[in-house]
PDB file of C-alpha atoms in Angstrom:
ATOM      1  CA  UNK A1483      20.441   4.574 -48.236  1.00 86.00           C
ATOM      2  CA  UNK A1484      18.545   2.089 -50.368  1.00 92.00           C
ATOM      3  CA  UNK A1485      20.277   1.522 -53.683  1.00 94.00           C
ATOM      4  CA  UNK A1486      19.845   2.056 -56.548  1.00 94.00           C
ATOM      5  CA  UNK A1487      19.063   5.781 -56.294  1.00 95.00           C
ATOM      6  CA  UNK A1488      17.748   7.716 -59.275  1.00 94.00           C
ATOM      7  CA  UNK A1489      18.485  11.349 -60.056  1.00 94.00           C
ATOM      8  CA  UNK A1490      17.684  13.634 -62.968  1.00 93.00           C
ATOM      9  CA  UNK A1491      20.321  16.279 -63.671  1.00 91.00           C
ATOM     10  CA  UNK A1492      19.440  19.823 -64.679  1.00 91.00           C
ATOM     11  CA  UNK A1493      20.189  18.896 -68.298  1.00 90.00           C
ATOM     12  CA  UNK A1494      17.482  16.184 -68.099  1.00 91.00           C
ATOM     13  CA  UNK A1495      19.870  13.228 -68.002  1.00 92.00           C
ATOM     14  CA  UNK A1496      18.519  10.378 -65.887  1.00 94.00           C
ATOM     15  CA  UNK A1497      21.099   8.755 -63.586  1.00 95.00           C
ATOM     16  CA  UNK A1498      21.190   5.685 -61.384  1.00 96.00           C
ATOM     17  CA  UNK A1499      23.644   5.295 -58.489  1.00 97.00           C
ATOM     18  CA  UNK A1500      24.216   1.721 -57.395  1.00 97.00           C
ATOM     19  CA  UNK A1501      26.801  -0.728 -56.116  1.00 97.00           C
ATOM     20  CA  UNK A1502      29.348  -1.637 -58.763  1.00 97.00           C
ATOM     21  CA  UNK A1503      28.726  -5.085 -60.237  1.00 96.00           C
ATOM     22  CA  UNK A1504      31.582  -7.437 -61.126  1.00 95.00           C
ATOM     23  CA  UNK A1505      30.903  -7.111 -64.861  1.00 95.00           C
ATOM     24  CA  UNK A1506      31.466  -3.323 -64.549  1.00 96.00           C
ATOM     25  CA  UNK A1507      34.930  -3.533 -62.995  1.00 97.00           C
ATOM     26  CA  UNK A1508      36.843  -3.360 -66.266  1.00 97.00           C
ATOM     27  CA  UNK A1509      34.852  -0.310 -67.418  1.00 97.00           C
ATOM     28  CA  UNK A1510      35.609   1.492 -64.158  1.00 98.00           C
ATOM     29  CA  UNK A1511      39.287   0.487 -64.332  1.00 98.00           C
ATOM     30  CA  UNK A1512      39.494   1.850 -67.889  1.00 98.00           C
ATOM     31  CA  UNK A1513      37.943   5.162 -66.798  1.00 97.00           C
ATOM     32  CA  UNK A1514      40.254   5.402 -63.793  1.00 98.00           C
ATOM     33  CA  UNK A1515      43.268   4.710 -65.995  1.00 98.00           C
ATOM     34  CA  UNK A1516      42.256   7.515 -68.388  1.00 97.00           C
ATOM     35  CA  UNK A1517      42.135   9.876 -65.406  1.00 96.00           C
ATOM     36  CA  UNK A1518      45.479   8.619 -64.083  1.00 97.00           C
ATOM     37  CA  UNK A1519      47.086   9.322 -67.476  1.00 95.00           C
ATOM     38  CA  UNK A1520      45.593  12.867 -67.427  1.00 93.00           C
ATOM     39  CA  UNK A1521      47.699  13.415 -64.317  1.00 93.00           C
ATOM     40  CA  UNK A1522      45.386  15.986 -62.713  1.00 92.00           C
ATOM     41  CA  UNK A1523      43.855  14.224 -59.713  1.00 94.00           C
ATOM     42  CA  UNK A1524      45.312  10.794 -58.845  1.00 96.00           C
ATOM     43  CA  UNK A1525      48.873  10.133 -57.604  1.00 95.00           C
ATOM     44  CA  UNK A1526      49.563   7.053 -59.740  1.00 96.00           C
ATOM     45  CA  UNK A1527      51.853   7.620 -62.735  1.00 94.00           C
ATOM     46  CA  UNK A1528      50.988   4.486 -64.714  1.00 96.00           C
ATOM     47  CA  UNK A1529      47.656   2.838 -65.551  1.00 98.00           C
ATOM     48  CA  UNK A1530      46.639   0.176 -63.051  1.00 98.00           C
ATOM     49  CA  UNK A1531      46.687  -3.501 -63.915  1.00 97.00           C
ATOM     50  CA  UNK A1532      43.615  -5.527 -63.032  1.00 96.00           C
ATOM     51  CA  UNK A1533      45.305  -6.741 -59.835  1.00 97.00           C
ATOM     52  CA  UNK A1534      46.412  -3.223 -58.834  1.00 97.00           C
ATOM     53  CA  UNK A1535      42.906  -1.894 -59.521  1.00 97.00           C
ATOM     54  CA  UNK A1536      41.338  -4.570 -57.327  1.00 96.00           C
ATOM     55  CA  UNK A1537      43.701  -3.776 -54.457  1.00 96.00           C
ATOM     56  CA  UNK A1538      43.164  -0.016 -54.758  1.00 95.00           C
ATOM     57  CA  UNK A1539      39.487   0.390 -55.705  1.00 96.00           C
ATOM     58  CA  UNK A1540      37.728  -2.807 -54.656  1.00 94.00           C
ATOM     59  CA  UNK A1541      38.960  -3.413 -51.118  1.00 88.00           C
ATOM     60  CA  UNK A1542      35.732  -2.065 -49.570  1.00 90.00           C
ATOM     61  CA  UNK A1543      32.522  -0.537 -51.008  1.00 96.00           C
ATOM     62  CA  UNK A1544      32.473   0.512 -54.671  1.00 97.00           C
ATOM     63  CA  UNK A1545      29.705   2.386 -56.471  1.00 98.00           C
ATOM     64  CA  UNK A1546      28.886   3.507 -60.006  1.00 98.00           C
ATOM     65  CA  UNK A1547      26.623   6.055 -61.615  1.00 97.00           C
ATOM     66  CA  UNK A1548      24.974   4.780 -64.768  1.00 96.00           C
ATOM     67  CA  UNK A1549      23.084   6.607 -67.484  1.00 94.00           C
ATOM     68  CA  UNK A1550      19.563   5.302 -67.046  1.00 88.00           C
ATOM     69  CA  UNK A1551      17.909   4.906 -70.432  1.00 78.00           C
ATOM     70  CA  UNK A1552      14.138   5.322 -70.550  1.00 70.00           C
ATOM     71  CA  UNK A1553      13.468   2.600 -73.131  1.00 64.00           C
ATOM     72  CA  UNK A1554      14.603  -0.254 -70.796  1.00 59.00           C
ATOM     73  CA  UNK A1555      16.488  -2.022 -73.571  1.00 59.00           C
ATOM     74  CA  UNK A1556      18.761  -4.925 -72.757  1.00 54.00           C
ATOM     75  CA  UNK A1557      21.710  -2.716 -73.725  1.00 61.00           C
ATOM     76  CA  UNK A1558      24.151  -2.199 -70.815  1.00 68.00           C
ATOM     77  CA  UNK A1559      23.837   1.154 -69.088  1.00 85.00           C
ATOM     78  CA  UNK A1560      26.775   3.490 -69.663  1.00 93.00           C
ATOM     79  CA  UNK A1561      28.918   4.179 -66.601  1.00 96.00           C
ATOM     80  CA  UNK A1562      29.387   7.930 -66.198  1.00 97.00           C
ATOM     81  CA  UNK A1563      31.217   7.986 -62.889  1.00 97.00           C
ATOM     82  CA  UNK A1564      32.254   5.879 -59.926  1.00 98.00           C
ATOM     83  CA  UNK A1565      33.557   6.083 -56.369  1.00 98.00           C
ATOM     84  CA  UNK A1566      34.844   3.920 -53.566  1.00 98.00           C
ATOM     85  CA  UNK A1567      34.435   4.299 -49.815  1.00 98.00           C
ATOM     86  CA  UNK A1568      36.779   2.647 -47.330  1.00 97.00           C
ATOM     87  CA  UNK A1569      38.474   3.273 -43.990  1.00 97.00           C
ATOM     88  CA  UNK A1570      41.261   5.823 -44.299  1.00 96.00           C
ATOM     89  CA  UNK A1571      43.234   4.157 -41.519  1.00 96.00           C
ATOM     90  CA  UNK A1572      43.201   0.683 -39.915  1.00 95.00           C
ATOM     91  CA  UNK A1573      42.061  -0.462 -36.491  1.00 96.00           C
ATOM     92  CA  UNK A1574      41.433   2.202 -33.879  1.00 96.00           C
ATOM     93  CA  UNK A1575      41.152   4.885 -36.554  1.00 97.00           C
ATOM     94  CA  UNK A1576      38.976   2.992 -39.045  1.00 97.00           C
ATOM     95  CA  UNK A1577      35.975   5.172 -38.174  1.00 97.00           C
ATOM     96  CA  UNK A1578      37.442   7.849 -40.493  1.00 98.00           C
ATOM     97  CA  UNK A1579      36.484   7.116 -44.081  1.00 97.00           C
ATOM     98  CA  UNK A1580      38.222   7.854 -47.346  1.00 98.00           C
ATOM     99  CA  UNK A1581      36.740   8.011 -50.825  1.00 98.00           C
ATOM    100  CA  UNK A1582      37.918   8.420 -54.386  1.00 97.00           C
ATOM    101  CA  UNK A1583      35.844   9.681 -57.312  1.00 98.00           C
ATOM    102  CA  UNK A1584      36.051   9.551 -61.089  1.00 97.00           C
ATOM    103  CA  UNK A1585      33.815  11.174 -63.702  1.00 97.00           C
ATOM    104  CA  UNK A1586      33.872  10.834 -67.473  1.00 96.00           C
ATOM    105  CA  UNK A1587      35.484  13.946 -68.981  1.00 93.00           C
ATOM    106  CA  UNK A1588      32.371  14.938 -70.965  1.00 92.00           C
ATOM    107  CA  UNK A1589      30.199  14.654 -67.826  1.00 93.00           C
ATOM    108  CA  UNK A1590      32.259  17.047 -65.678  1.00 93.00           C
ATOM    109  CA  UNK A1591      30.557  20.196 -64.480  1.00 92.00           C
ATOM    110  CA  UNK A1592      27.023  18.831 -64.844  1.00 93.00           C
ATOM    111  CA  UNK A1593      26.342  17.881 -61.207  1.00 94.00           C
ATOM    112  CA  UNK A1594      27.437  14.247 -61.279  1.00 95.00           C
ATOM    113  CA  UNK A1595      30.254  14.822 -58.777  1.00 95.00           C
ATOM    114  CA  UNK A1596      27.889  16.573 -56.358  1.00 96.00           C
ATOM    115  CA  UNK A1597      25.391  13.710 -56.684  1.00 97.00           C
ATOM    116  CA  UNK A1598      28.108  11.161 -55.881  1.00 97.00           C
ATOM    117  CA  UNK A1599      29.557  13.300 -53.065  1.00 97.00           C
ATOM    118  CA  UNK A1600      26.195  13.749 -51.361  1.00 97.00           C
ATOM    119  CA  UNK A1601      25.453  10.026 -51.721  1.00 97.00           C
ATOM    120  CA  UNK A1602      28.887   9.098 -50.347  1.00 98.00           C
ATOM    121  CA  UNK A1603      28.335  11.254 -47.260  1.00 98.00           C
ATOM    122  CA  UNK A1604      24.986   9.605 -46.570  1.00 97.00           C
ATOM    123  CA  UNK A1605      26.378   6.108 -47.158  1.00 97.00           C
ATOM    124  CA  UNK A1606      29.412   6.856 -44.956  1.00 97.00           C
ATOM    125  CA  UNK A1607      27.138   8.031 -42.137  1.00 97.00           C
ATOM    126  CA  UNK A1608      24.930   4.936 -42.453  1.00 96.00           C
ATOM    127  CA  UNK A1609      27.986   2.667 -42.392  1.00 96.00           C
ATOM    128  CA  UNK A1610      29.056   4.227 -39.098  1.00 96.00           C
ATOM    129  CA  UNK A1611      31.925   6.428 -40.211  1.00 97.00           C
ATOM    130  CA  UNK A1612      32.426   9.427 -37.920  1.00 97.00           C
ATOM    131  CA  UNK A1613      34.267  11.495 -40.526  1.00 98.00           C
ATOM    132  CA  UNK A1614      35.557  11.441 -44.094  1.00 98.00           C
ATOM    133  CA  UNK A1615      39.063  12.547 -45.018  1.00 98.00           C
ATOM    134  CA  UNK A1616      40.740  13.134 -48.373  1.00 98.00           C
ATOM    135  CA  UNK A1617      44.506  12.745 -48.062  1.00 97.00           C
ATOM    136  CA  UNK A1618      45.658  14.245 -51.322  1.00 96.00           C
ATOM    137  CA  UNK A1619      43.546  16.782 -53.224  1.00 97.00           C
ATOM    138  CA  UNK A1620      45.738  18.441 -55.842  1.00 97.00           C
ATOM    139  CA  UNK A1621      45.813  22.195 -55.150  1.00 96.00           C
ATOM    140  CA  UNK A1622      45.194  22.998 -58.819  1.00 95.00           C
ATOM    141  CA  UNK A1623      42.035  20.840 -58.933  1.00 95.00           C
ATOM    142  CA  UNK A1624      39.770  23.835 -58.331  1.00 95.00           C
ATOM    143  CA  UNK A1625      36.473  22.077 -59.248  1.00 95.00           C
ATOM    144  CA  UNK A1626      37.135  19.377 -56.620  1.00 96.00           C
ATOM    145  CA  UNK A1627      38.187  21.877 -53.975  1.00 97.00           C
ATOM    146  CA  UNK A1628      35.039  23.952 -54.557  1.00 97.00           C
ATOM    147  CA  UNK A1629      32.788  20.885 -54.528  1.00 97.00           C
ATOM    148  CA  UNK A1630      34.179  19.466 -51.289  1.00 98.00           C
ATOM    149  CA  UNK A1631      34.143  22.835 -49.533  1.00 98.00           C
ATOM    150  CA  UNK A1632      30.500  23.313 -50.606  1.00 97.00           C
ATOM    151  CA  UNK A1633      29.745  19.909 -49.038  1.00 97.00           C
ATOM    152  CA  UNK A1634      31.221  20.951 -45.693  1.00 97.00           C
ATOM    153  CA  UNK A1635      34.810  19.731 -46.009  1.00 98.00           C
ATOM    154  CA  UNK A1636      37.567  21.870 -44.519  1.00 97.00           C
ATOM    155  CA  UNK A1637      41.187  22.056 -45.534  1.00 98.00           C
ATOM    156  CA  UNK A1638      43.111  20.815 -42.502  1.00 98.00           C
ATOM    157  CA  UNK A1639      46.572  20.657 -43.976  1.00 97.00           C
ATOM    158  CA  UNK A1640      48.781  21.394 -46.931  1.00 97.00           C
ATOM    159  CA  UNK A1641      51.577  19.251 -48.333  1.00 98.00           C
ATOM    160  CA  UNK A1642      54.143  21.405 -50.165  1.00 98.00           C
ATOM    161  CA  UNK A1643      55.257  20.206 -53.609  1.00 98.00           C
ATOM    162  CA  UNK A1644      53.420  16.898 -53.094  1.00 97.00           C
ATOM    163  CA  UNK A1645      52.488  16.347 -56.733  1.00 96.00           C
ATOM    164  CA  UNK A1646      54.732  16.057 -59.747  1.00 95.00           C
ATOM    165  CA  UNK A1647      52.713  17.039 -62.809  1.00 93.00           C
ATOM    166  CA  UNK A1648      53.200  15.595 -66.295  1.00 90.00           C
ATOM    167  CA  UNK A1649      55.328  18.638 -67.253  1.00 92.00           C
ATOM    168  CA  UNK A1650      57.730  17.832 -64.339  1.00 94.00           C
ATOM    169  CA  UNK A1651      56.637  20.837 -62.251  1.00 95.00           C
ATOM    170  CA  UNK A1652      55.468  20.388 -58.660  1.00 97.00           C
ATOM    171  CA  UNK A1653      52.325  21.633 -56.932  1.00 97.00           C
ATOM    172  CA  UNK A1654      50.961  21.407 -53.412  1.00 98.00           C
ATOM    173  CA  UNK A1655      48.212  19.074 -52.257  1.00 98.00           C
ATOM    174  CA  UNK A1656      45.711  19.617 -49.466  1.00 98.00           C
ATOM    175  CA  UNK A1657      44.150  17.353 -46.868  1.00 98.00           C
ATOM    176  CA  UNK A1658      40.395  17.792 -46.464  1.00 98.00           C
ATOM    177  CA  UNK A1659      38.191  16.602 -43.600  1.00 98.00           C
ATOM    178  CA  UNK A1660      34.517  16.522 -42.740  1.00 98.00           C
ATOM    179  CA  UNK A1661      32.945  15.370 -39.499  1.00 97.00           C
ATOM    180  CA  UNK A1662      29.765  13.317 -39.897  1.00 96.00           C
ATOM    181  CA  UNK A1663      27.515  14.098 -36.971  1.00 78.00           C
ATOM    182  CA  UNK A1664      24.033  12.755 -36.598  1.00 58.00           C
ATOM    183  CA  UNK A1665      21.516  14.308 -38.958  1.00 49.00           C
ATOM    184  CA  UNK A1666      20.023  17.449 -37.517  1.00 44.00           C
ATOM    185  CA  UNK A1667      22.725  17.893 -34.878  1.00 44.00           C
ATOM    186  CA  UNK A1668      25.600  20.342 -35.052  1.00 45.00           C
ATOM    187  CA  UNK A1669      26.959  22.443 -37.858  1.00 49.00           C
ATOM    188  CA  UNK A1670      28.284  19.474 -39.844  1.00 47.00           C
ATOM    189  CA  UNK A1671      24.971  17.764 -40.395  1.00 49.00           C
ATOM    190  CA  UNK A1672      24.599  15.803 -43.602  1.00 48.00           C
TER     191      UNK A1672
END
């Protein structure tokens, strides 16, 4: 996939998906930390320091989705979402990818997650991954579950009481998996 990639959402918003640049790291870390504090989709309990963010998010390929403004001003483009893609396991199992996604709260439900998910699958395939696996999708994160199932992911396991919510209650998490076969071959084509 040649980056950047442009997309216009149904609401007319023009987006650009690209590699994350070094000057965007702090913006992405801030967005991730807001989502961590929400406590609805990431396992961390505390916001990540710069060092922790680098170790967690920047150890392989990192991408952002920017709001592409038509007037081409010198003003920085707003980051609306981001994701990383990395091996889920080391060595002999590194052909199975893992990804993490974040979307600004006000952008949820508009198609940004689907755009990033579809792009991630294509990028993963091009990078030689044979599958993508999500280790910990919170069972109450219905929008994520629906999105990943619509993109061909299957639930392959359930972890009872895996997540402690902010109110000190526990919920299950699921493990999701999608095989990445060559385009046009098999039921799991991209």
